[in-house]
Amino acid sequence: MSELDRLFAANQAYVGRHAALAESRPQRHLAVVTCMDTRIDPLAVLGLQLGEAHVIRNAGARVTDDVLRSLALSSHALGVDTVVVMQHTNCGVAGTSDEELRRRTGADIDFHAIADHTTALREDIERLAGAAYLNLVQEMAGVLFDVDSGAITDVVRWERT
Ligand code: ZN
């Protein structure tokens, strides 16, 4: 069975136990931006249930233009007022450079490589705070998830004053 066939077979089993949610708005008014890394279960890490938060994932949990696009909709259309940016230890885009990632992939694009998590989280929270259209966001945190212990470290906080 191919990988894709396994997915379709699994879905047939899932349909029987699927519980449809009536509401698409995040019930905790929360959006979590995190990395695509397979070792992160964002809902479990933060004690969240399905339906309670938007989870926006990309390589490195960086605040890219597309993350801004999603958060503009999260906040204005779907009631999100709190944002958590969660980077993690042993991340593939940390401890490297955009030049190195361009060389490895052949893609001449911005990879948002992370030299230092504290600096990167501060920059990303600043970028969010500086987006005039995210005016409905009241509170943000930049945190670092330890993939070994499961603990998060509070790195930067922001609150609208
Ligand atoms: Zn990562």
PDB file of C-alpha atoms and ligand atoms in Angstrom:
ATOM      1  CA  MET A   1       0.000   0.000   0.000  1.00  0.00           C
ATOM      2  CA  SER A   2       1.378   3.410  -0.909  1.00  0.00           C
ATOM      3  CA  GLU A   3       1.612   6.186   1.637  1.00  0.00           C
ATOM      4  CA  LEU A   4      -1.262   7.984  -0.032  1.00  0.00           C
ATOM      5  CA  ASP A   5      -3.434   4.860   0.001  1.00  0.00           C
ATOM      6  CA  ARG A   6      -2.726   4.506   3.729  1.00  0.00           C
ATOM      7  CA  LEU A   7      -4.068   8.011   4.256  1.00  0.00           C
ATOM      8  CA  PHE A   8      -7.310   7.317   2.402  1.00  0.00           C
ATOM      9  CA  ALA A   9      -7.788   4.055   4.292  1.00  0.00           C
ATOM     10  CA  ALA A  10      -7.203   5.808   7.602  1.00  0.00           C
ATOM     11  CA  ASN A  11      -9.767   8.439   6.705  1.00  0.00           C
ATOM     12  CA  GLN A  12     -12.433   5.795   6.140  1.00  0.00           C
ATOM     13  CA  ALA A  13     -11.904   4.693   9.730  1.00  0.00           C
ATOM     14  CA  TYR A  14     -11.856   8.282  10.981  1.00  0.00           C
ATOM     15  CA  VAL A  15     -15.204   9.257   9.459  1.00  0.00           C
ATOM     16  CA  GLY A  16     -17.018   6.986  11.899  1.00  0.00           C
ATOM     17  CA  ARG A  17     -15.613   8.754  14.954  1.00  0.00           C
ATOM     18  CA  HIS A  18     -15.494  12.320  13.607  1.00  0.00           C
ATOM     19  CA  ALA A  19     -17.300  14.811  15.834  1.00  0.00           C
ATOM     20  CA  ALA A  20     -18.221  17.874  13.788  1.00  0.00           C
ATOM     21  CA  LEU A  21     -17.761  21.247  15.482  1.00  0.00           C
ATOM     22  CA  ALA A  22     -20.501  23.781  14.779  1.00  0.00           C
ATOM     23  CA  GLU A  23     -18.276  26.816  15.415  1.00  0.00           C
ATOM     24  CA  SER A  24     -15.140  27.658  13.433  1.00  0.00           C
ATOM     25  CA  ARG A  25     -14.130  30.634  15.592  1.00  0.00           C
ATOM     26  CA  PRO A  26     -11.304  29.768  18.029  1.00  0.00           C
ATOM     27  CA  GLN A  27     -13.112  29.436  21.356  1.00  0.00           C
ATOM     28  CA  ARG A  28     -10.077  30.670  23.346  1.00  0.00           C
ATOM     29  CA  HIS A  29      -9.585  33.643  20.961  1.00  0.00           C
ATOM     30  CA  LEU A  30      -6.061  32.372  20.460  1.00  0.00           C
ATOM     31  CA  ALA A  31      -3.678  31.805  17.554  1.00  0.00           C
ATOM     32  CA  VAL A  32      -0.471  29.789  17.894  1.00  0.00           C
ATOM     33  CA  VAL A  33       2.321  30.204  15.356  1.00  0.00           C
ATOM     34  CA  THR A  34       4.698  27.265  15.512  1.00  0.00           C
ATOM     35  CA  CYS A  35       7.139  25.175  13.513  1.00  0.00           C
ATOM     36  CA  MET A  36       6.192  22.331  11.185  1.00  0.00           C
ATOM     37  CA  ASP A  37       8.549  20.048  13.179  1.00  0.00           C
ATOM     38  CA  THR A  38       6.986  16.599  13.734  1.00  0.00           C
ATOM     39  CA  ARG A  39       7.948  16.587  17.414  1.00  0.00           C
ATOM     40  CA  ILE A  40       5.520  19.378  18.332  1.00  0.00           C
ATOM     41  CA  ASP A  41       1.892  18.663  19.225  1.00  0.00           C
ATOM     42  CA  PRO A  42       0.793  22.294  19.704  1.00  0.00           C
ATOM     43  CA  LEU A  43      -2.594  21.551  21.250  1.00  0.00           C
ATOM     44  CA  ALA A  44      -1.154  19.091  23.785  1.00  0.00           C
ATOM     45  CA  VAL A  45       1.816  21.333  24.635  1.00  0.00           C
ATOM     46  CA  LEU A  46      -0.487  24.222  25.553  1.00  0.00           C
ATOM     47  CA  GLY A  47      -3.424  22.301  27.018  1.00  0.00           C
ATOM     48  CA  LEU A  48      -5.741  23.137  24.146  1.00  0.00           C
ATOM     49  CA  GLN A  49      -8.607  21.235  22.558  1.00  0.00           C
ATOM     50  CA  LEU A  50      -9.771  21.076  18.962  1.00  0.00           C
ATOM     51  CA  GLY A  51     -11.779  24.204  18.217  1.00  0.00           C
ATOM     52  CA  GLU A  52      -9.993  26.426  20.725  1.00  0.00           C
ATOM     53  CA  ALA A  53      -7.130  27.945  18.710  1.00  0.00           C
ATOM     54  CA  HIS A  54      -5.804  28.616  15.250  1.00  0.00           C
ATOM     55  CA  VAL A  55      -2.512  26.830  14.664  1.00  0.00           C
ATOM     56  CA  ILE A  56      -0.337  28.353  11.929  1.00  0.00           C
ATOM     57  CA  ARG A  57       2.772  26.336  11.083  1.00  0.00           C
ATOM     58  CA  ASN A  58       5.827  26.879   8.929  1.00  0.00           C
ATOM     59  CA  ALA A  59       9.526  26.045   8.988  1.00  0.00           C
ATOM     60  CA  GLY A  60      10.944  27.767  12.069  1.00  0.00           C
ATOM     61  CA  ALA A  61       7.703  29.342  13.374  1.00  0.00           C
ATOM     62  CA  ARG A  62       8.728  32.636  11.770  1.00  0.00           C
ATOM     63  CA  VAL A  63       6.405  35.579  11.221  1.00  0.00           C
ATOM     64  CA  THR A  64       6.350  35.650   7.425  1.00  0.00           C
ATOM     65  CA  ASP A  65       4.003  37.571   5.135  1.00  0.00           C
ATOM     66  CA  ASP A  66       1.764  34.533   4.989  1.00  0.00           C
ATOM     67  CA  VAL A  67       1.564  34.341   8.790  1.00  0.00           C
ATOM     68  CA  LEU A  68       0.542  38.011   8.794  1.00  0.00           C
ATOM     69  CA  ARG A  69      -2.130  37.212   6.195  1.00  0.00           C
ATOM     70  CA  SER A  70      -3.539  34.416   8.364  1.00  0.00           C
ATOM     71  CA  LEU A  71      -3.457  36.514  11.538  1.00  0.00           C
ATOM     72  CA  ALA A  72      -5.237  39.423   9.829  1.00  0.00           C
ATOM     73  CA  LEU A  73      -8.113  37.007   9.222  1.00  0.00           C
ATOM     74  CA  SER A  74      -7.771  35.337  12.642  1.00  0.00           C
ATOM     75  CA  SER A  75      -8.201  38.650  14.393  1.00  0.00           C
ATOM     76  CA  HIS A  76     -10.644  40.537  12.172  1.00  0.00           C
ATOM     77  CA  ALA A  77     -12.861  37.712  10.961  1.00  0.00           C
ATOM     78  CA  LEU A  78     -12.564  35.103  13.689  1.00  0.00           C
ATOM     79  CA  GLY A  79     -12.125  36.922  17.008  1.00  0.00           C
ATOM     80  CA  VAL A  80      -8.509  36.161  17.888  1.00  0.00           C
ATOM     81  CA  ASP A  81      -7.005  38.626  20.391  1.00  0.00           C
ATOM     82  CA  THR A  82      -4.070  36.596  21.757  1.00  0.00           C
ATOM     83  CA  VAL A  83      -1.075  35.271  19.798  1.00  0.00           C
ATOM     84  CA  VAL A  84       1.673  32.859  20.852  1.00  0.00           C
ATOM     85  CA  VAL A  85       4.764  32.394  18.680  1.00  0.00           C
ATOM     86  CA  MET A  86       6.370  29.081  19.673  1.00  0.00           C
ATOM     87  CA  GLN A  87       9.837  28.264  18.341  1.00  0.00           C
ATOM     88  CA  HIS A  88      11.643  25.144  19.565  1.00  0.00           C
ATOM     89  CA  THR A  89      15.003  23.639  20.416  1.00  0.00           C
ATOM     90  CA  ASN A  90      16.881  21.619  17.762  1.00  0.00           C
ATOM     91  CA  CYS A  91      15.037  23.429  14.964  1.00  0.00           C
ATOM     92  CA  GLY A  92      16.223  22.815  11.410  1.00  0.00           C
ATOM     93  CA  VAL A  93      16.308  26.503  10.549  1.00  0.00           C
ATOM     94  CA  ALA A  94      18.254  27.459  13.686  1.00  0.00           C
ATOM     95  CA  GLY A  95      22.023  27.414  13.840  1.00  0.00           C
ATOM     96  CA  THR A  96      22.262  27.809  10.076  1.00  0.00           C
ATOM     97  CA  SER A  97      22.013  30.690   7.642  1.00  0.00           C
ATOM     98  CA  ASP A  98      19.833  31.707   4.719  1.00  0.00           C
ATOM     99  CA  GLU A  99      22.888  31.325   2.458  1.00  0.00           C
ATOM    100  CA  GLU A 100      23.398  27.732   3.610  1.00  0.00           C
ATOM    101  CA  LEU A 101      19.703  26.877   3.211  1.00  0.00           C
ATOM    102  CA  ARG A 102      19.673  28.420  -0.280  1.00  0.00           C
ATOM    103  CA  ARG A 103      22.692  26.326  -1.191  1.00  0.00           C
ATOM    104  CA  ARG A 104      21.139  23.101   0.171  1.00  0.00           C
ATOM    105  CA  THR A 105      17.737  23.573  -1.455  1.00  0.00           C
ATOM    106  CA  GLY A 106      18.575  25.474  -4.630  1.00  0.00           C
ATOM    107  CA  ALA A 107      15.698  27.816  -3.730  1.00  0.00           C
ATOM    108  CA  ASP A 108      16.605  31.488  -3.973  1.00  0.00           C
ATOM    109  CA  ILE A 109      14.163  32.582  -1.279  1.00  0.00           C
ATOM    110  CA  ASP A 110      14.138  33.997   2.243  1.00  0.00           C
ATOM    111  CA  PHE A 111      14.326  31.111   4.731  1.00  0.00           C
ATOM    112  CA  HIS A 112      14.202  33.271   7.881  1.00  0.00           C
ATOM    113  CA  ALA A 113      17.060  31.282   9.424  1.00  0.00           C
ATOM    114  CA  ILE A 114      17.400  31.682  13.193  1.00  0.00           C
ATOM    115  CA  ALA A 115      20.779  32.680  14.617  1.00  0.00           C
ATOM    116  CA  ASP A 116      19.442  33.067  18.138  1.00  0.00           C
ATOM    117  CA  HIS A 117      15.953  32.198  19.435  1.00  0.00           C
ATOM    118  CA  THR A 118      15.682  35.149  21.827  1.00  0.00           C
ATOM    119  CA  THR A 119      16.521  37.625  19.068  1.00  0.00           C
ATOM    120  CA  ALA A 120      14.284  35.899  16.521  1.00  0.00           C
ATOM    121  CA  LEU A 121      11.305  35.777  18.902  1.00  0.00           C
ATOM    122  CA  ARG A 122      11.742  39.446  19.824  1.00  0.00           C
ATOM    123  CA  GLU A 123      11.919  40.392  16.142  1.00  0.00           C
ATOM    124  CA  ASP A 124       8.834  38.367  15.286  1.00  0.00           C
ATOM    125  CA  ILE A 125       6.758  39.762  18.165  1.00  0.00           C
ATOM    126  CA  GLU A 126       7.900  43.263  17.150  1.00  0.00           C
ATOM    127  CA  ARG A 127       6.839  42.586  13.580  1.00  0.00           C
ATOM    128  CA  LEU A 128       3.384  41.526  14.772  1.00  0.00           C
ATOM    129  CA  ALA A 129       3.121  44.499  17.134  1.00  0.00           C
ATOM    130  CA  GLY A 130       4.094  46.817  14.287  1.00  0.00           C
ATOM    131  CA  ALA A 131       1.414  45.588  11.878  1.00  0.00           C
ATOM    132  CA  ALA A 132      -1.259  48.307  12.080  1.00  0.00           C
ATOM    133  CA  TYR A 133      -3.972  45.924  10.894  1.00  0.00           C
ATOM    134  CA  LEU A 134      -3.385  43.606  13.869  1.00  0.00           C
ATOM    135  CA  ASN A 135      -4.914  46.299  16.076  1.00  0.00           C
ATOM    136  CA  LEU A 136      -7.371  43.850  17.650  1.00  0.00           C
ATOM    137  CA  VAL A 137      -4.571  41.716  19.118  1.00  0.00           C
ATOM    138  CA  GLN A 138      -4.256  42.560  22.812  1.00  0.00           C
ATOM    139  CA  GLU A 139      -1.585  40.183  24.102  1.00  0.00           C
ATOM    140  CA  MET A 140       1.298  38.155  22.691  1.00  0.00           C
ATOM    141  CA  ALA A 141       4.046  35.834  23.896  1.00  0.00           C
ATOM    142  CA  GLY A 142       7.150  34.476  22.205  1.00  0.00           C
ATOM    143  CA  VAL A 143       8.114  31.134  23.739  1.00  0.00           C
ATOM    144  CA  LEU A 144      10.667  28.382  23.199  1.00  0.00           C
ATOM    145  CA  PHE A 145       9.512  24.741  23.353  1.00  0.00           C
ATOM    146  CA  ASP A 146      12.075  22.198  24.525  1.00  0.00           C
ATOM    147  CA  VAL A 147      11.551  19.107  22.348  1.00  0.00           C
ATOM    148  CA  ASP A 148      13.262  16.922  24.980  1.00  0.00           C
ATOM    149  CA  SER A 149      11.531  17.978  28.197  1.00  0.00           C
ATOM    150  CA  GLY A 150       8.290  19.319  26.717  1.00  0.00           C
ATOM    151  CA  ALA A 151       8.616  22.537  28.727  1.00  0.00           C
ATOM    152  CA  ILE A 152       8.105  25.998  27.271  1.00  0.00           C
ATOM    153  CA  THR A 153      10.218  28.994  28.265  1.00  0.00           C
ATOM    154  CA  ASP A 154       8.626  32.415  28.275  1.00  0.00           C
ATOM    155  CA  VAL A 155      11.036  34.549  26.197  1.00  0.00           C
ATOM    156  CA  VAL A 156       9.126  37.715  25.342  1.00  0.00           C
ATOM    157  CA  ARG A 157       5.762  39.207  26.254  1.00  0.00           C
ATOM    158  CA  TRP A 158       3.823  42.037  24.666  1.00  0.00           C
ATOM    159  CA  GLU A 159       0.615  43.705  25.740  1.00  0.00           C
ATOM    160  CA  ARG A 160      -1.325  46.499  24.035  1.00  0.00           C
ATOM    161  CA  THR A 161      -1.270  49.582  26.221  1.00  0.00           C
TER     162      THR A 161
HETATM  163 ZN    ZN B   1      11.608  23.810  13.646  1.00  0.00          ZN
END
